mmCIF file with all atom_site columns, C-alpha atoms and ligand atoms in Angstrom:
data_model
loop_
_atom_site.group_PDB
_atom_site.id
_atom_site.type_symbol
_atom_site.label_atom_id
_atom_site.label_alt_id
_atom_site.label_comp_id
_atom_site.label_asym_id
_atom_site.label_entity_id
_atom_site.label_seq_id
_atom_site.pdbx_PDB_ins_code
_atom_site.Cartn_x
_atom_site.Cartn_y
_atom_site.Cartn_z
_atom_site.occupancy
_atom_site.B_iso_or_equiv
_atom_site.pdbx_formal_charge
_atom_site.auth_seq_id
_atom_site.auth_comp_id
_atom_site.auth_asym_id
_atom_site.auth_atom_id
_atom_site.pdbx_PDB_model_num
ATOM   1   C  CA  . UNK A 1 1   ? -13.019 -3.643  -10.103 1.00 0.00 ? 585  UNK A CA  1
ATOM   2   C  CA  . UNK A 1 2   ? -12.103 -0.808  -8.312  1.00 0.00 ? 586  UNK A CA  1
ATOM   3   C  CA  . UNK A 1 3   ? -10.545 -1.427  -4.695  1.00 0.00 ? 587  UNK A CA  1
ATOM   4   C  CA  . UNK A 1 4   ? -10.581 1.101   -1.865  1.00 0.00 ? 588  UNK A CA  1
ATOM   5   C  CA  . UNK A 1 5   ? -8.152  0.767   0.649   1.00 0.00 ? 589  UNK A CA  1
ATOM   6   C  CA  . UNK A 1 6   ? -8.413  3.344   3.508   1.00 0.00 ? 590  UNK A CA  1
ATOM   7   C  CA  . UNK A 1 7   ? -4.820  3.865   5.626   1.00 0.00 ? 591  UNK A CA  1
ATOM   8   C  CA  . UNK A 1 8   ? -5.207  3.330   9.101   1.00 0.00 ? 592  UNK A CA  1
ATOM   9   C  CA  . UNK A 1 9   ? -2.445  6.201   9.897   1.00 0.00 ? 593  UNK A CA  1
ATOM   10  C  CA  . UNK A 1 10  ? -5.294  8.833   9.520   1.00 0.00 ? 594  UNK A CA  1
ATOM   11  C  CA  . UNK A 1 11  ? -7.222  6.681   12.294  1.00 0.00 ? 595  UNK A CA  1
ATOM   12  C  CA  . UNK A 1 12  ? -6.433  7.524   16.081  1.00 0.00 ? 596  UNK A CA  1
ATOM   13  C  CA  . UNK A 1 13  ? -4.355  4.620   17.150  1.00 0.00 ? 597  UNK A CA  1
ATOM   14  C  CA  . UNK A 1 14  ? -5.986  4.868   20.550  1.00 0.00 ? 598  UNK A CA  1
ATOM   15  C  CA  . UNK A 1 15  ? -8.990  3.030   19.089  1.00 0.00 ? 599  UNK A CA  1
ATOM   16  C  CA  . UNK A 1 16  ? -8.017  1.231   16.449  1.00 0.00 ? 600  UNK A CA  1
ATOM   17  C  CA  . UNK A 1 17  ? -10.373 -1.443  16.438  1.00 0.00 ? 601  UNK A CA  1
ATOM   18  C  CA  . UNK A 1 18  ? -13.436 1.348   15.981  1.00 0.00 ? 602  UNK A CA  1
ATOM   19  C  CA  . UNK A 1 19  ? -11.737 3.007   13.467  1.00 0.00 ? 603  UNK A CA  1
ATOM   20  C  CA  . UNK A 1 20  ? -11.382 -0.268  11.230  1.00 0.00 ? 604  UNK A CA  1
ATOM   21  C  CA  . UNK A 1 21  ? -14.858 -1.029  11.582  1.00 0.00 ? 605  UNK A CA  1
ATOM   22  C  CA  . UNK A 1 22  ? -15.906 2.309   10.156  1.00 0.00 ? 606  UNK A CA  1
ATOM   23  C  CA  . UNK A 1 23  ? -14.116 1.108   6.902   1.00 0.00 ? 607  UNK A CA  1
ATOM   24  C  CA  . UNK A 1 24  ? -15.930 -2.485  6.723   1.00 0.00 ? 608  UNK A CA  1
ATOM   25  C  CA  . UNK A 1 25  ? -17.898 -1.232  3.411   1.00 0.00 ? 609  UNK A CA  1
ATOM   26  C  CA  . UNK A 1 26  ? -13.918 -0.577  1.959   1.00 0.00 ? 610  UNK A CA  1
ATOM   27  C  CA  . UNK A 1 27  ? -11.804 -3.525  0.355   1.00 0.00 ? 611  UNK A CA  1
ATOM   28  C  CA  . UNK A 1 28  ? -8.569  -3.551  1.956   1.00 0.00 ? 612  UNK A CA  1
ATOM   29  C  CA  . UNK A 1 29  ? -6.837  -2.069  5.257   1.00 0.00 ? 613  UNK A CA  1
ATOM   30  C  CA  . UNK A 1 30  ? -3.988  -0.144  4.219   1.00 0.00 ? 614  UNK A CA  1
ATOM   31  C  CA  . UNK A 1 31  ? -1.337  -0.334  7.212   1.00 0.00 ? 615  UNK A CA  1
ATOM   32  C  CA  . UNK A 1 32  ? 1.604   1.842   6.952   1.00 0.00 ? 616  UNK A CA  1
ATOM   33  C  CA  . UNK A 1 33  ? 4.973   0.794   8.685   1.00 0.00 ? 617  UNK A CA  1
ATOM   34  C  CA  . UNK A 1 34  ? 7.626   3.385   8.777   1.00 0.00 ? 618  UNK A CA  1
ATOM   35  C  CA  . UNK A 1 35  ? 11.046  2.687   10.490  1.00 0.00 ? 619  UNK A CA  1
ATOM   36  C  CA  . UNK A 1 36  ? 11.839  6.617   11.033  1.00 0.00 ? 620  UNK A CA  1
ATOM   37  C  CA  . UNK A 1 37  ? 14.888  5.683   8.847   1.00 0.00 ? 621  UNK A CA  1
ATOM   38  C  CA  . UNK A 1 38  ? 13.488  4.722   5.036   1.00 0.00 ? 622  UNK A CA  1
ATOM   39  C  CA  . UNK A 1 39  ? 11.443  7.892   5.732   1.00 0.00 ? 623  UNK A CA  1
ATOM   40  C  CA  . UNK A 1 40  ? 11.422  10.453  8.459   1.00 0.00 ? 624  UNK A CA  1
ATOM   41  C  CA  . UNK A 1 41  ? 8.446   9.396   10.371  1.00 0.00 ? 625  UNK A CA  1
ATOM   42  C  CA  . UNK A 1 42  ? 7.625   6.237   12.710  1.00 0.00 ? 626  UNK A CA  1
ATOM   43  C  CA  . UNK A 1 43  ? 4.335   4.414   13.135  1.00 0.00 ? 627  UNK A CA  1
ATOM   44  C  CA  . UNK A 1 44  ? 3.631   0.904   14.100  1.00 0.00 ? 628  UNK A CA  1
ATOM   45  C  CA  . UNK A 1 45  ? 5.393   -2.722  14.083  1.00 0.00 ? 629  UNK A CA  1
ATOM   46  C  CA  . UNK A 1 46  ? 4.336   -6.711  13.737  1.00 0.00 ? 630  UNK A CA  1
ATOM   47  C  CA  . UNK A 1 47  ? 2.569   -6.487  17.644  1.00 0.00 ? 631  UNK A CA  1
ATOM   48  C  CA  . UNK A 1 48  ? 0.514   -3.676  16.405  1.00 0.00 ? 632  UNK A CA  1
ATOM   49  C  CA  . UNK A 1 49  ? -0.631  -5.594  13.302  1.00 0.00 ? 633  UNK A CA  1
ATOM   50  C  CA  . UNK A 1 50  ? -0.853  -8.790  14.863  1.00 0.00 ? 634  UNK A CA  1
ATOM   51  C  CA  . UNK A 1 51  ? -3.843  -7.177  17.377  1.00 0.00 ? 635  UNK A CA  1
ATOM   52  C  CA  . UNK A 1 52  ? -5.430  -5.947  14.649  1.00 0.00 ? 636  UNK A CA  1
ATOM   53  C  CA  . UNK A 1 53  ? -5.581  -9.179  12.746  1.00 0.00 ? 637  UNK A CA  1
ATOM   54  C  CA  . UNK A 1 54  ? -7.781  -10.244 15.703  1.00 0.00 ? 638  UNK A CA  1
ATOM   55  C  CA  . UNK A 1 55  ? -10.367 -7.081  15.767  1.00 0.00 ? 639  UNK A CA  1
ATOM   56  C  CA  . UNK A 1 56  ? -10.750 -8.104  11.931  1.00 0.00 ? 640  UNK A CA  1
ATOM   57  C  CA  . UNK A 1 57  ? -11.138 -10.678 9.244   1.00 0.00 ? 641  UNK A CA  1
ATOM   58  C  CA  . UNK A 1 58  ? -10.525 -7.742  6.270   1.00 0.00 ? 642  UNK A CA  1
ATOM   59  C  CA  . UNK A 1 59  ? -7.611  -8.225  3.609   1.00 0.00 ? 643  UNK A CA  1
ATOM   60  C  CA  . UNK A 1 60  ? -4.595  -6.375  5.455   1.00 0.00 ? 644  UNK A CA  1
ATOM   61  C  CA  . UNK A 1 61  ? -2.358  -4.744  2.834   1.00 0.00 ? 645  UNK A CA  1
ATOM   62  C  CA  . UNK A 1 62  ? 1.284   -3.922  4.987   1.00 0.00 ? 646  UNK A CA  1
ATOM   63  C  CA  . UNK A 1 63  ? 3.028   -1.321  3.158   1.00 0.00 ? 647  UNK A CA  1
ATOM   64  C  CA  . UNK A 1 64  ? 6.965   -1.474  4.683   1.00 0.00 ? 648  UNK A CA  1
ATOM   65  C  CA  . UNK A 1 65  ? 8.215   1.886   4.264   1.00 0.00 ? 649  UNK A CA  1
ATOM   66  C  CA  . UNK A 1 66  ? 11.451  0.320   5.985   1.00 0.00 ? 650  UNK A CA  1
ATOM   67  C  CA  . UNK A 1 67  ? 15.330  -0.297  5.128   1.00 0.00 ? 651  UNK A CA  1
ATOM   68  C  CA  . UNK A 1 68  ? 16.084  -4.093  4.325   1.00 0.00 ? 652  UNK A CA  1
ATOM   69  C  CA  . UNK A 1 69  ? 12.242  -5.022  4.618   1.00 0.00 ? 653  UNK A CA  1
ATOM   70  C  CA  . UNK A 1 70  ? 13.849  -8.974  4.411   1.00 0.00 ? 654  UNK A CA  1
ATOM   71  C  CA  . UNK A 1 71  ? 14.679  -8.502  8.237   1.00 0.00 ? 655  UNK A CA  1
ATOM   72  C  CA  . UNK A 1 72  ? 10.871  -8.161  8.616   1.00 0.00 ? 656  UNK A CA  1
ATOM   73  C  CA  . UNK A 1 73  ? 8.270   -9.697  6.472   1.00 0.00 ? 657  UNK A CA  1
ATOM   74  C  CA  . UNK A 1 74  ? 8.791   -12.744 8.451   1.00 0.00 ? 658  UNK A CA  1
ATOM   75  C  CA  . UNK A 1 75  ? 7.267   -11.125 11.408  1.00 0.00 ? 659  UNK A CA  1
ATOM   76  C  CA  . UNK A 1 76  ? 4.457   -9.167  9.675   1.00 0.00 ? 660  UNK A CA  1
ATOM   77  C  CA  . UNK A 1 77  ? 3.276   -12.111 7.473   1.00 0.00 ? 661  UNK A CA  1
ATOM   78  C  CA  . UNK A 1 78  ? 3.171   -14.185 10.922  1.00 0.00 ? 662  UNK A CA  1
ATOM   79  C  CA  . UNK A 1 79  ? 1.147   -11.110 12.852  1.00 0.00 ? 663  UNK A CA  1
ATOM   80  C  CA  . UNK A 1 80  ? -1.509  -11.845 9.879   1.00 0.00 ? 664  UNK A CA  1
ATOM   81  C  CA  . UNK A 1 81  ? -0.810  -9.236  6.884   1.00 0.00 ? 665  UNK A CA  1
ATOM   82  C  CA  . UNK A 1 82  ? -2.566  -10.632 4.009   1.00 0.00 ? 666  UNK A CA  1
ATOM   83  C  CA  . UNK A 1 83  ? -0.439  -8.480  1.565   1.00 0.00 ? 667  UNK A CA  1
ATOM   84  C  CA  . UNK A 1 84  ? 3.436   -7.295  2.116   1.00 0.00 ? 668  UNK A CA  1
ATOM   85  C  CA  . UNK A 1 85  ? 4.549   -4.861  -0.001  1.00 0.00 ? 669  UNK A CA  1
ATOM   86  C  CA  . UNK A 1 86  ? 8.442   -3.823  0.208   1.00 0.00 ? 670  UNK A CA  1
ATOM   87  C  CA  . UNK A 1 87  ? 10.292  -0.569  -1.373  1.00 0.00 ? 671  UNK A CA  1
ATOM   88  C  CA  . UNK A 1 88  ? 12.744  -1.230  -4.512  1.00 0.00 ? 672  UNK A CA  1
ATOM   89  C  CA  . UNK A 1 89  ? 14.529  1.641   -2.963  1.00 0.00 ? 673  UNK A CA  1
ATOM   90  C  CA  . UNK A 1 90  ? 14.831  -0.391  0.297   1.00 0.00 ? 674  UNK A CA  1
ATOM   91  C  CA  . UNK A 1 91  ? 17.583  -2.984  -0.136  1.00 0.00 ? 675  UNK A CA  1
ATOM   92  C  CA  . UNK A 1 92  ? 19.375  -4.367  -3.476  1.00 0.00 ? 676  UNK A CA  1
ATOM   93  C  CA  . UNK A 1 93  ? 17.607  -6.284  -5.998  1.00 0.00 ? 677  UNK A CA  1
ATOM   94  C  CA  . UNK A 1 94  ? 18.649  -9.899  -5.419  1.00 0.00 ? 678  UNK A CA  1
ATOM   95  C  CA  . UNK A 1 95  ? 17.797  -8.813  -1.345  1.00 0.00 ? 679  UNK A CA  1
ATOM   96  C  CA  . UNK A 1 96  ? 14.503  -7.323  -2.690  1.00 0.00 ? 680  UNK A CA  1
ATOM   97  C  CA  . UNK A 1 97  ? 13.426  -10.929 -4.492  1.00 0.00 ? 681  UNK A CA  1
ATOM   98  C  CA  . UNK A 1 98  ? 14.391  -12.725 -1.428  1.00 0.00 ? 682  UNK A CA  1
ATOM   99  C  CA  . UNK A 1 99  ? 11.740  -11.038 0.569   1.00 0.00 ? 683  UNK A CA  1
ATOM   100 C  CA  . UNK A 1 100 ? 9.273   -11.523 -1.753  1.00 0.00 ? 684  UNK A CA  1
ATOM   101 C  CA  . UNK A 1 101 ? 9.787   -15.322 -2.217  1.00 0.00 ? 685  UNK A CA  1
ATOM   102 C  CA  . UNK A 1 102 ? 10.159  -15.093 1.571   1.00 0.00 ? 686  UNK A CA  1
ATOM   103 C  CA  . UNK A 1 103 ? 6.620   -13.770 1.675   1.00 0.00 ? 687  UNK A CA  1
ATOM   104 C  CA  . UNK A 1 104 ? 5.151   -15.860 -0.706  1.00 0.00 ? 688  UNK A CA  1
ATOM   105 C  CA  . UNK A 1 105 ? 6.559   -18.931 0.597   1.00 0.00 ? 689  UNK A CA  1
ATOM   106 C  CA  . UNK A 1 106 ? 4.441   -17.953 3.865   1.00 0.00 ? 690  UNK A CA  1
ATOM   107 C  CA  . UNK A 1 107 ? 1.107   -18.042 2.038   1.00 0.00 ? 691  UNK A CA  1
ATOM   108 C  CA  . UNK A 1 108 ? 0.746   -14.318 1.664   1.00 0.00 ? 692  UNK A CA  1
ATOM   109 C  CA  . UNK A 1 109 ? 0.308   -11.909 -1.260  1.00 0.00 ? 693  UNK A CA  1
ATOM   110 C  CA  . UNK A 1 110 ? 3.457   -9.573  -1.956  1.00 0.00 ? 694  UNK A CA  1
ATOM   111 C  CA  . UNK A 1 111 ? 4.339   -6.556  -3.960  1.00 0.00 ? 695  UNK A CA  1
ATOM   112 C  CA  . UNK A 1 112 ? 6.848   -3.966  -4.757  1.00 0.00 ? 696  UNK A CA  1
ATOM   113 C  CA  . UNK A 1 113 ? 6.339   -0.086  -4.193  1.00 0.00 ? 697  UNK A CA  1
ATOM   114 C  CA  . UNK A 1 114 ? 8.489   2.790   -6.109  1.00 0.00 ? 698  UNK A CA  1
ATOM   115 C  CA  . UNK A 1 115 ? 8.416   6.677   -4.603  1.00 0.00 ? 699  UNK A CA  1
ATOM   116 C  CA  . UNK A 1 116 ? 7.818   9.432   -6.398  1.00 0.00 ? 700  UNK A CA  1
ATOM   117 C  CA  . UNK A 1 117 ? 11.453  9.934   -8.260  1.00 0.00 ? 701  UNK A CA  1
ATOM   118 C  CA  . UNK A 1 118 ? 12.005  6.352   -9.011  1.00 0.00 ? 702  UNK A CA  1
ATOM   119 C  CA  . UNK A 1 119 ? 11.030  5.038   -12.468 1.00 0.00 ? 703  UNK A CA  1
ATOM   120 C  CA  . UNK A 1 120 ? 8.269   2.535   -13.584 1.00 0.00 ? 704  UNK A CA  1
ATOM   121 C  CA  . UNK A 1 121 ? 11.360  0.746   -15.280 1.00 0.00 ? 705  UNK A CA  1
ATOM   122 C  CA  . UNK A 1 122 ? 11.982  -0.047  -11.448 1.00 0.00 ? 706  UNK A CA  1
ATOM   123 C  CA  . UNK A 1 123 ? 9.733   -2.773  -10.957 1.00 0.00 ? 707  UNK A CA  1
ATOM   124 C  CA  . UNK A 1 124 ? 10.740  -4.533  -14.374 1.00 0.00 ? 708  UNK A CA  1
ATOM   125 C  CA  . UNK A 1 125 ? 12.679  -7.339  -12.214 1.00 0.00 ? 709  UNK A CA  1
ATOM   126 C  CA  . UNK A 1 126 ? 9.952   -8.119  -10.404 1.00 0.00 ? 710  UNK A CA  1
ATOM   127 C  CA  . UNK A 1 127 ? 7.179   -7.730  -12.548 1.00 0.00 ? 711  UNK A CA  1
ATOM   128 C  CA  . UNK A 1 128 ? 6.453   -11.320 -13.010 1.00 0.00 ? 712  UNK A CA  1
ATOM   129 C  CA  . UNK A 1 129 ? 6.199   -12.810 -9.442  1.00 0.00 ? 713  UNK A CA  1
ATOM   130 C  CA  . UNK A 1 130 ? 4.055   -9.770  -7.749  1.00 0.00 ? 714  UNK A CA  1
ATOM   131 C  CA  . UNK A 1 131 ? 0.368   -9.945  -7.477  1.00 0.00 ? 715  UNK A CA  1
ATOM   132 C  CA  . UNK A 1 132 ? 0.416   -5.643  -6.659  1.00 0.00 ? 716  UNK A CA  1
ATOM   133 C  CA  . UNK A 1 133 ? 2.846   -2.516  -7.765  1.00 0.00 ? 717  UNK A CA  1
ATOM   134 C  CA  . UNK A 1 134 ? 2.085   0.073   -5.714  1.00 0.00 ? 718  UNK A CA  1
ATOM   135 C  CA  . UNK A 1 135 ? 3.105   3.778   -6.977  1.00 0.00 ? 719  UNK A CA  1
ATOM   136 C  CA  . UNK A 1 136 ? 3.614   6.964   -4.335  1.00 0.00 ? 720  UNK A CA  1
ATOM   137 C  CA  . UNK A 1 137 ? 1.594   9.874   -5.519  1.00 0.00 ? 721  UNK A CA  1
ATOM   138 C  CA  . UNK A 1 138 ? 3.418   11.721  -2.283  1.00 0.00 ? 722  UNK A CA  1
ATOM   139 C  CA  . UNK A 1 139 ? 6.652   11.190  -0.912  1.00 0.00 ? 723  UNK A CA  1
ATOM   140 C  CA  . UNK A 1 140 ? 6.022   8.602   1.504   1.00 0.00 ? 724  UNK A CA  1
ATOM   141 C  CA  . UNK A 1 141 ? 6.174   9.180   5.601   1.00 0.00 ? 725  UNK A CA  1
ATOM   142 C  CA  . UNK A 1 142 ? 2.857   11.289  6.241   1.00 0.00 ? 726  UNK A CA  1
ATOM   143 C  CA  . UNK A 1 143 ? -0.718  11.667  5.322   1.00 0.00 ? 727  UNK A CA  1
ATOM   144 C  CA  . UNK A 1 144 ? -2.154  14.866  4.531   1.00 0.00 ? 728  UNK A CA  1
ATOM   145 C  CA  . UNK A 1 145 ? 0.553   15.448  1.593   1.00 0.00 ? 729  UNK A CA  1
ATOM   146 C  CA  . UNK A 1 146 ? -1.395  16.869  -1.919  1.00 0.00 ? 730  UNK A CA  1
ATOM   147 C  CA  . UNK A 1 147 ? -1.377  14.338  -4.850  1.00 0.00 ? 731  UNK A CA  1
ATOM   148 C  CA  . UNK A 1 148 ? 1.554   14.382  -7.435  1.00 0.00 ? 732  UNK A CA  1
ATOM   149 C  CA  . UNK A 1 149 ? -0.693  14.471  -10.408 1.00 0.00 ? 733  UNK A CA  1
ATOM   150 C  CA  . UNK A 1 150 ? 2.910   13.980  -12.496 1.00 0.00 ? 734  UNK A CA  1
ATOM   151 C  CA  . UNK A 1 151 ? 3.012   10.343  -11.108 1.00 0.00 ? 735  UNK A CA  1
ATOM   152 C  CA  . UNK A 1 152 ? 0.173   9.606   -13.830 1.00 0.00 ? 736  UNK A CA  1
ATOM   153 C  CA  . UNK A 1 153 ? 2.231   8.925   -16.715 1.00 0.00 ? 737  UNK A CA  1
ATOM   154 C  CA  . UNK A 1 154 ? 4.368   6.275   -14.366 1.00 0.00 ? 738  UNK A CA  1
ATOM   155 C  CA  . UNK A 1 155 ? 1.160   4.757   -13.564 1.00 0.00 ? 739  UNK A CA  1
ATOM   156 C  CA  . UNK A 1 156 ? 0.133   5.142   -17.233 1.00 0.00 ? 740  UNK A CA  1
ATOM   157 C  CA  . UNK A 1 157 ? 3.129   3.369   -17.966 1.00 0.00 ? 741  UNK A CA  1
ATOM   158 C  CA  . UNK A 1 158 ? 3.141   0.228   -15.505 1.00 0.00 ? 742  UNK A CA  1
ATOM   159 C  CA  . UNK A 1 159 ? -0.506  -0.059  -16.474 1.00 0.00 ? 743  UNK A CA  1
ATOM   160 C  CA  . UNK A 1 160 ? 0.744   -1.151  -20.137 1.00 0.00 ? 744  UNK A CA  1
ATOM   161 C  CA  . UNK A 1 161 ? 3.316   -3.187  -18.616 1.00 0.00 ? 745  UNK A CA  1
ATOM   162 C  CA  . UNK A 1 162 ? 1.090   -4.762  -16.339 1.00 0.00 ? 746  UNK A CA  1
ATOM   163 C  CA  . UNK A 1 163 ? -1.228  -6.057  -19.009 1.00 0.00 ? 747  UNK A CA  1
ATOM   164 C  CA  . UNK A 1 164 ? 1.251   -6.967  -21.018 1.00 0.00 ? 748  UNK A CA  1
ATOM   165 C  CA  . UNK A 1 165 ? 3.239   -8.943  -18.236 1.00 0.00 ? 749  UNK A CA  1
ATOM   166 C  CA  . UNK A 1 166 ? 1.349   -9.856  -15.678 1.00 0.00 ? 750  UNK A CA  1
ATOM   167 C  CA  . UNK A 1 167 ? -2.357  -8.905  -16.376 1.00 0.00 ? 751  UNK A CA  1
ATOM   168 C  CA  . UNK A 1 168 ? -3.908  -10.437 -12.636 1.00 0.00 ? 752  UNK A CA  1
ATOM   169 C  CA  . UNK A 1 169 ? -1.363  -7.912  -11.159 1.00 0.00 ? 753  UNK A CA  1
ATOM   170 C  CA  . UNK A 1 170 ? -3.060  -5.159  -9.683  1.00 0.00 ? 754  UNK A CA  1
ATOM   171 C  CA  . UNK A 1 171 ? -1.991  -1.293  -9.978  1.00 0.00 ? 755  UNK A CA  1
ATOM   172 C  CA  . UNK A 1 172 ? -2.584  0.991   -6.295  1.00 0.00 ? 756  UNK A CA  1
ATOM   173 C  CA  . UNK A 1 173 ? -1.539  4.505   -6.077  1.00 0.00 ? 757  UNK A CA  1
ATOM   174 C  CA  . UNK A 1 174 ? -0.931  5.515   -2.640  1.00 0.00 ? 758  UNK A CA  1
ATOM   175 C  CA  . UNK A 1 175 ? -0.887  9.274   -1.752  1.00 0.00 ? 759  UNK A CA  1
ATOM   176 C  CA  . UNK A 1 176 ? -3.471  12.350  -1.970  1.00 0.00 ? 760  UNK A CA  1
ATOM   177 C  CA  . UNK A 1 177 ? -6.658  10.394  -3.147  1.00 0.00 ? 761  UNK A CA  1
ATOM   178 C  CA  . UNK A 1 178 ? -9.882  12.277  -2.797  1.00 0.00 ? 762  UNK A CA  1
ATOM   179 C  CA  . UNK A 1 179 ? -12.819 11.995  -4.939  1.00 0.00 ? 763  UNK A CA  1
ATOM   180 C  CA  . UNK A 1 180 ? -11.612 14.138  -7.674  1.00 0.00 ? 764  UNK A CA  1
ATOM   181 C  CA  . UNK A 1 181 ? -8.067  12.564  -7.873  1.00 0.00 ? 765  UNK A CA  1
ATOM   182 C  CA  . UNK A 1 182 ? -9.515  9.131   -7.452  1.00 0.00 ? 766  UNK A CA  1
ATOM   183 C  CA  . UNK A 1 183 ? -10.927 9.658   -11.149 1.00 0.00 ? 767  UNK A CA  1
ATOM   184 C  CA  . UNK A 1 184 ? -7.327  10.717  -12.460 1.00 0.00 ? 768  UNK A CA  1
ATOM   185 C  CA  . UNK A 1 185 ? -5.616  7.937   -10.953 1.00 0.00 ? 769  UNK A CA  1
ATOM   186 C  CA  . UNK A 1 186 ? -8.374  5.200   -12.479 1.00 0.00 ? 770  UNK A CA  1
ATOM   187 C  CA  . UNK A 1 187 ? -8.393  7.174   -15.736 1.00 0.00 ? 771  UNK A CA  1
ATOM   188 C  CA  . UNK A 1 188 ? -4.484  6.351   -15.348 1.00 0.00 ? 772  UNK A CA  1
ATOM   189 C  CA  . UNK A 1 189 ? -4.756  3.138   -14.712 1.00 0.00 ? 773  UNK A CA  1
ATOM   190 C  CA  . UNK A 1 190 ? -4.821  2.044   -10.857 1.00 0.00 ? 774  UNK A CA  1
ATOM   191 C  CA  . UNK A 1 191 ? -7.250  -0.206  -9.836  1.00 0.00 ? 775  UNK A CA  1
ATOM   192 C  CA  . UNK A 1 192 ? -6.702  -0.227  -6.311  1.00 0.00 ? 776  UNK A CA  1
ATOM   193 C  CA  . UNK A 1 193 ? -6.842  3.235   -4.045  1.00 0.00 ? 777  UNK A CA  1
ATOM   194 C  CA  . UNK A 1 194 ? -5.356  4.069   -0.754  1.00 0.00 ? 778  UNK A CA  1
ATOM   195 C  CA  . UNK A 1 195 ? -6.882  7.109   0.789   1.00 0.00 ? 779  UNK A CA  1
ATOM   196 C  CA  . UNK A 1 196 ? -5.961  8.270   4.119   1.00 0.00 ? 780  UNK A CA  1
ATOM   197 C  CA  . UNK A 1 197 ? -6.978  11.903  5.112   1.00 0.00 ? 781  UNK A CA  1
ATOM   198 C  CA  . UNK A 1 198 ? -9.881  12.088  2.666   1.00 0.00 ? 782  UNK A CA  1
ATOM   199 C  CA  . UNK A 1 199 ? -11.643 8.781   4.275   1.00 0.00 ? 783  UNK A CA  1
ATOM   200 C  CA  . UNK A 1 200 ? -11.221 9.353   7.997   1.00 0.00 ? 784  UNK A CA  1
ATOM   201 C  CA  . UNK A 1 201 ? -11.933 13.151  7.941   1.00 0.00 ? 785  UNK A CA  1
ATOM   202 C  CA  . UNK A 1 202 ? -15.349 12.675  6.125   1.00 0.00 ? 786  UNK A CA  1
ATOM   203 C  CA  . UNK A 1 203 ? -18.392 12.869  8.236   1.00 0.00 ? 787  UNK A CA  1
ATOM   204 C  CA  . UNK A 1 204 ? -19.893 10.399  6.338   1.00 0.00 ? 788  UNK A CA  1
ATOM   205 C  CA  . UNK A 1 205 ? -17.131 7.612   5.703   1.00 0.00 ? 789  UNK A CA  1
ATOM   206 C  CA  . UNK A 1 206 ? -19.243 4.968   3.954   1.00 0.00 ? 790  UNK A CA  1
ATOM   207 C  CA  . UNK A 1 207 ? -20.333 7.436   1.727   1.00 0.00 ? 791  UNK A CA  1
ATOM   208 C  CA  . UNK A 1 208 ? -16.616 8.558   1.189   1.00 0.00 ? 792  UNK A CA  1
ATOM   209 C  CA  . UNK A 1 209 ? -15.862 5.418   0.378   1.00 0.00 ? 793  UNK A CA  1
ATOM   210 C  CA  . UNK A 1 210 ? -18.461 4.555   -2.056  1.00 0.00 ? 794  UNK A CA  1
ATOM   211 C  CA  . UNK A 1 211 ? -17.627 8.416   -4.048  1.00 0.00 ? 795  UNK A CA  1
ATOM   212 C  CA  . UNK A 1 212 ? -13.771 7.347   -4.452  1.00 0.00 ? 796  UNK A CA  1
ATOM   213 C  CA  . UNK A 1 213 ? -15.034 3.908   -5.680  1.00 0.00 ? 797  UNK A CA  1
ATOM   214 C  CA  . UNK A 1 214 ? -16.616 5.632   -8.148  1.00 0.00 ? 798  UNK A CA  1
HETATM 215 C  C1  . DX5 B 2 .   ? 2.423   7.744   3.470   1.00 0.00 ? 1059 DX5 B C1  1
HETATM 216 C  C2  . DX5 B 2 .   ? 1.548   6.544   3.352   1.00 0.00 ? 1059 DX5 B C2  1
HETATM 217 C  C3  . DX5 B 2 .   ? 0.263   7.162   3.002   1.00 0.00 ? 1059 DX5 B C3  1
HETATM 218 C  C4  . DX5 B 2 .   ? -0.923  7.784   3.669   1.00 0.00 ? 1059 DX5 B C4  1
HETATM 219 C  C5  . DX5 B 2 .   ? -1.697  8.096   2.986   1.00 0.00 ? 1059 DX5 B C5  1
HETATM 220 O  O1  . DX5 B 2 .   ? 3.548   7.748   3.579   1.00 0.00 ? 1059 DX5 B O1  1
HETATM 221 O  O2  . DX5 B 2 .   ? 1.896   5.544   2.894   1.00 0.00 ? 1059 DX5 B O2  1
HETATM 222 O  O3  . DX5 B 2 .   ? -0.636  5.440   3.175   1.00 0.00 ? 1059 DX5 B O3  1
HETATM 223 O  O4  . DX5 B 2 .   ? -1.405  7.403   5.090   1.00 0.00 ? 1059 DX5 B O4  1
HETATM 224 O  O5  . DX5 B 2 .   ? -2.223  9.127   3.599   1.00 0.00 ? 1059 DX5 B O5  1
HETATM 225 P  P1  . DX5 B 2 .   ? -3.120  10.235  2.393   1.00 0.00 ? 1059 DX5 B P1  1
HETATM 226 O  O6  . DX5 B 2 .   ? -4.406  9.706   2.227   1.00 0.00 ? 1059 DX5 B O6  1
HETATM 227 O  O7  . DX5 B 2 .   ? -3.860  11.288  3.816   1.00 0.00 ? 1059 DX5 B O7  1
HETATM 228 O  O8  . DX5 B 2 .   ? -2.492  10.883  1.655   1.00 0.00 ? 1059 DX5 B O8  1
HETATM 229 ZN ZN1 . ZN  B 3 .   ? 0.965   3.491   2.313   1.00 0.00 ? 1060 ZN  B ZN1 1
#
């Protein structure tokens, strides 16, 4: 089954609860956390996640675009994240392992993310222990960018590795997903689709979520 994870980066932050209600038909709420250092933009921290947690029972998929994520994973888990993903580029292999172990020790799901220039093999040290792998289909930092179709061989390679090594693991794509690129990503092997602008700019959001699901 294809899951849809609207990114609230495209919501109105002054009306987050209202904008999360608008995506009640989706599967996950995708929460983009940016520190102004790992990516050239800032968004929200654990306090905002904690407020979101009080406003919805939906599954919170928290995408950490921050350096040395181990410093903050505990706070995000305590704030109510259901899944926390960390970038493999954001720290040493040892510290990424430690971050994933800490997330699991708090009873949450853990995942790893790869930026466009990072090869599929970079997830191999972690593939046995994660519940989700996220492939960026834009350079992280901003919503509303164009889908990088040249990431599809990487998605296909990761689908193959997941099927061999950890078939329960989910494969998520993030960036530039609309009803057309959604089909391309699913064809390549993705099963969770993050979509920000395409969901929040739609006149009929529930209809757009159905279209994305295909
Ligand atoms: C980009 C974020 C994405 C972004 C996607 O750094 O990780 O989640 O919000 O936005 P769209 O769907 O507009 O490309
Ligand atoms: Zn994201």
